[in-house]
CSV table of C-alpha atoms in Angstrom, one decimal:
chain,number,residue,atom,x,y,z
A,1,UNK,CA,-1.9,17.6,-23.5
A,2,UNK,CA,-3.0,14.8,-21.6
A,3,UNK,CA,-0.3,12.1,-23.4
A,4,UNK,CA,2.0,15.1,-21.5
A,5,UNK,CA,0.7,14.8,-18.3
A,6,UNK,CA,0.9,10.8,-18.8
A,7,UNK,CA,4.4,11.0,-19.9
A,8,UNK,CA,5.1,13.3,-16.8
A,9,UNK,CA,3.3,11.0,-14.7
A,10,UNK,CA,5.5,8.1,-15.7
A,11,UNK,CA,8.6,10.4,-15.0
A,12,UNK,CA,8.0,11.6,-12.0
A,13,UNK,CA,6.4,8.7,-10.5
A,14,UNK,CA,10.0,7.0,-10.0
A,15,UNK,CA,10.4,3.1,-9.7
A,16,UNK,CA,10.8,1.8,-5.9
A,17,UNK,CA,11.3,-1.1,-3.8
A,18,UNK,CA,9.9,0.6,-1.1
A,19,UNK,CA,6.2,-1.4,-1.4
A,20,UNK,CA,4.8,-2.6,1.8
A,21,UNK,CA,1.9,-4.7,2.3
A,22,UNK,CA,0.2,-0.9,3.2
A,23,UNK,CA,1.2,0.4,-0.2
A,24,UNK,CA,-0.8,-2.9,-1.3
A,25,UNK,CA,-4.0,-1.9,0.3
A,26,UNK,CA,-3.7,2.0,-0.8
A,27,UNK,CA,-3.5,0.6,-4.5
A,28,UNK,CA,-6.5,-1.4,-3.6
A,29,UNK,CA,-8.4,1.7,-2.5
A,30,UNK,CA,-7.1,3.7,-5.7
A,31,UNK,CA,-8.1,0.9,-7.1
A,32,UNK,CA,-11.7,1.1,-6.0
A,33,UNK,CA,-12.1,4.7,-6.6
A,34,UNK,CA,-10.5,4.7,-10.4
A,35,UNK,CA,-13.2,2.1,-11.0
A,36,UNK,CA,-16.1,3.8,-9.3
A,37,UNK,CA,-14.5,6.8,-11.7
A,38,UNK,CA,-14.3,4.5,-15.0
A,39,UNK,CA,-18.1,3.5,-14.3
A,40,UNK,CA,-18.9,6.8,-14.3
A,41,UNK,CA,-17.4,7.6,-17.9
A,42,UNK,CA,-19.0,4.7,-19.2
A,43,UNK,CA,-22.5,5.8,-17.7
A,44,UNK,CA,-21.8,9.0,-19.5
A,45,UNK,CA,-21.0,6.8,-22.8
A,46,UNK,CA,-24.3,5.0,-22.5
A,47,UNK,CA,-26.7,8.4,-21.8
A,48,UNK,CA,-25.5,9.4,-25.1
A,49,UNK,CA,-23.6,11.9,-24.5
A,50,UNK,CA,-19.6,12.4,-25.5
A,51,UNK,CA,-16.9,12.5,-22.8
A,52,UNK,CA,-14.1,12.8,-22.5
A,53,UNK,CA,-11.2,11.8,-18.8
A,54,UNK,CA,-10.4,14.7,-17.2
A,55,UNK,CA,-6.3,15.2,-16.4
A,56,UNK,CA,-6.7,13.8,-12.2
A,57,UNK,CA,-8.2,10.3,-14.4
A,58,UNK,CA,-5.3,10.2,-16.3
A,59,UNK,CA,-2.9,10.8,-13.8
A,60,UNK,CA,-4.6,8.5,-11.3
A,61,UNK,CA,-4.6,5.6,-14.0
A,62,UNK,CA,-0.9,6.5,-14.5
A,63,UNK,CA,-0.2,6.4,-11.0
A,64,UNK,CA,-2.0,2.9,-10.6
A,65,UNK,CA,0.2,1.5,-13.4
A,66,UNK,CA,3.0,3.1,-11.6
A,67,UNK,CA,2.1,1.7,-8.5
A,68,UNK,CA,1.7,-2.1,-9.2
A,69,UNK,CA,5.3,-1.5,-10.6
A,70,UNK,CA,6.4,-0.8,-7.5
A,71,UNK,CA,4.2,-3.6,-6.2
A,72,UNK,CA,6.1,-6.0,-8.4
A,73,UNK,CA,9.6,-5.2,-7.6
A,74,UNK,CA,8.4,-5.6,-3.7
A,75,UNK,CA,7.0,-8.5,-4.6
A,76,UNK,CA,10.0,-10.1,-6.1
A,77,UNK,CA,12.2,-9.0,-3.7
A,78,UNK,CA,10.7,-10.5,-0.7
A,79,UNK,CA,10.5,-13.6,-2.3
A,80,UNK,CA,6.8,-13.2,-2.7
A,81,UNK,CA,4.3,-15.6,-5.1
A,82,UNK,CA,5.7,-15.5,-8.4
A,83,UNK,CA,2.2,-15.3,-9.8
A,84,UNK,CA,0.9,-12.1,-7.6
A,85,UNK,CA,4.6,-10.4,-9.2
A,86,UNK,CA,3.7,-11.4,-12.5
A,87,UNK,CA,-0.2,-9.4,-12.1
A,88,UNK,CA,1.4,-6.7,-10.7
A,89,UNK,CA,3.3,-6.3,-14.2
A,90,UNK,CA,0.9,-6.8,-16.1
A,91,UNK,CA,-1.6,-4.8,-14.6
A,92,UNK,CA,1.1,-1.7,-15.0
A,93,UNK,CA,1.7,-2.7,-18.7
A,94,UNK,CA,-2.4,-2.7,-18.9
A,95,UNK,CA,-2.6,1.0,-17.1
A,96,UNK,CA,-0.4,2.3,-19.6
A,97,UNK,CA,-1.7,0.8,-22.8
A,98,UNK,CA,-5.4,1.4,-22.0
A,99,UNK,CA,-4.7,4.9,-21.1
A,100,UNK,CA,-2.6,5.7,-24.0
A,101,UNK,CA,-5.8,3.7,-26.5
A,102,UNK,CA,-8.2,5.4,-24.5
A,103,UNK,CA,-6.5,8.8,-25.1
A,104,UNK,CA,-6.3,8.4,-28.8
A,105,UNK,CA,-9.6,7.1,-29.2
A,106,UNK,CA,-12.2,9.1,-31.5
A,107,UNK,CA,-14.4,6.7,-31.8
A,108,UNK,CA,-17.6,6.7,-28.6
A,109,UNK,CA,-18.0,2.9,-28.9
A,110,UNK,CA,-14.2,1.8,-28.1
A,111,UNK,CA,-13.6,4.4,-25.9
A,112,UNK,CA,-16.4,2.7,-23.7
A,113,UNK,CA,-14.8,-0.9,-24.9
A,114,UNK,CA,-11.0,0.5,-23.5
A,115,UNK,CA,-12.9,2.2,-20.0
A,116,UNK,CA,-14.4,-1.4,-19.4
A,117,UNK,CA,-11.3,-3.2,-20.1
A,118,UNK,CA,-10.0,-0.8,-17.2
A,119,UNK,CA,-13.0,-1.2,-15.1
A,120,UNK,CA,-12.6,-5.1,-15.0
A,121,UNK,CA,-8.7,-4.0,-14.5
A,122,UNK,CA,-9.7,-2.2,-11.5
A,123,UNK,CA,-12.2,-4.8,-10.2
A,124,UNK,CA,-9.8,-7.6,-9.8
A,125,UNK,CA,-7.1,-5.2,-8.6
A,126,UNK,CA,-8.9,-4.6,-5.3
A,127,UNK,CA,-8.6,-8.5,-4.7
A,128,UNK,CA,-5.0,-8.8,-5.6
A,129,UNK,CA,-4.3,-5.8,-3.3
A,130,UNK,CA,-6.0,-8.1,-0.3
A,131,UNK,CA,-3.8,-11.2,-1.8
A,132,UNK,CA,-0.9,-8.5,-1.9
A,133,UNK,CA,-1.2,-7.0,1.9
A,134,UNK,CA,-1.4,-10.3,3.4
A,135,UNK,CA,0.8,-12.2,1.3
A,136,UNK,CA,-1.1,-15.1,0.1
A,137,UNK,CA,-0.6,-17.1,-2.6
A,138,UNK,CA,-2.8,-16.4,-5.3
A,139,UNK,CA,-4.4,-19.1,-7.8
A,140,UNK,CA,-3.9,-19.3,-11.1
A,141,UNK,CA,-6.1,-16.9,-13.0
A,142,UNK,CA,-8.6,-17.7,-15.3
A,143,UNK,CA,-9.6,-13.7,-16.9
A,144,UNK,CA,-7.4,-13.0,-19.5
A,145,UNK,CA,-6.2,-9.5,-19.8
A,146,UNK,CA,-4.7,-8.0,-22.8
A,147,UNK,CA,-1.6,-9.6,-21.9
A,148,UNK,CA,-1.6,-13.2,-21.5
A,149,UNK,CA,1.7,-13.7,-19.2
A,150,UNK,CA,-0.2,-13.6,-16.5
A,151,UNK,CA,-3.9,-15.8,-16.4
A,152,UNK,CA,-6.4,-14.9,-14.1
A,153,UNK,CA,-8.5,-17.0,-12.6
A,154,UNK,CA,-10.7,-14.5,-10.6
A,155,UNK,CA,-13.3,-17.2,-8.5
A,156,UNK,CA,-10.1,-19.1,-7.6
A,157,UNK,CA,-8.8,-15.6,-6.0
A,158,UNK,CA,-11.8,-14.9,-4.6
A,159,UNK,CA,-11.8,-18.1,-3.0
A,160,UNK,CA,-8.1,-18.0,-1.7
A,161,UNK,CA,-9.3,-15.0,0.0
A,162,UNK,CA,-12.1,-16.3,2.2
């Protein structure tokens, strides 16, 4: 059911060029609350006791993913930094392959691995969405997601944005 309502999510979601720099800050606070969200599966995880993301998580990682999509093509099109495109891409490819591993997971132990890959995820997404609102460059990035096209060097963004 749930790889349904992700499918559906994708679907409905449709791609846009219609990103602004206040989309970039309302992914930032999705961003914060999917993360406060994560941490609370994970807790779960760690007191022992099995759980499992309810349909609004799924949909709200799915939305995230769908989201920095948009962010990307807004990005690009307004001749934005390459690099801050490039996150924006690969955090949506992320979204949508730790949702899908996180949904087919049996196994306790790497379905806590998958929710803090997405808690990290969500962590430095709350700094690109500042980058992203006010259109600053961002560094190169030193934390590696799962996909390496785009490096993160999170204390080098972090610094950019003081």
């Amino acid at each position: 059911m749930k790889r349904l309502l992700l499918a559906l999510g994708l679907i409905v979601l449709p791609l846009t060029s219609h990103a602004s720099p206040e989309e970039a800050q309302s992914w930032g606070k999705d961003a914060t609350l999917l993360e406060r969200q994560t941490a609370q599966l994970i807790n779960v995880i760690d007191m022992g006791r099995k759980t499992a993301p309810s349909e609004d998580y799924i949909l709200g990682v799915s939305r995230f993913g769908r989201t920095a999509s948009n962010l990307a093509v807004w990005n690009d099109s307004k001749g934005g930094p390459k690099d801050l495109g490039c996150i924006f891409r690969g955090m949506a490819s992320e979204s949508e392959t730790q949702t899908l591993a996180l949904l087919e997971q049996s196994d306790v132990l790497k379905a806590r691995e998958t929710l803090k890959r997405l808690e990290g995820m969500f962590s430095d997404a709350q700094l690109i969405a500042q980058a992203a609102a006010a259109q600053t460059p961002t560094p190169t990035l030193e934390r590696r997601h799962q996909s390496e096209t785009c490096p993160m060097d999170m204390e080098a963004t972090r610094a950019a944005l003081n």
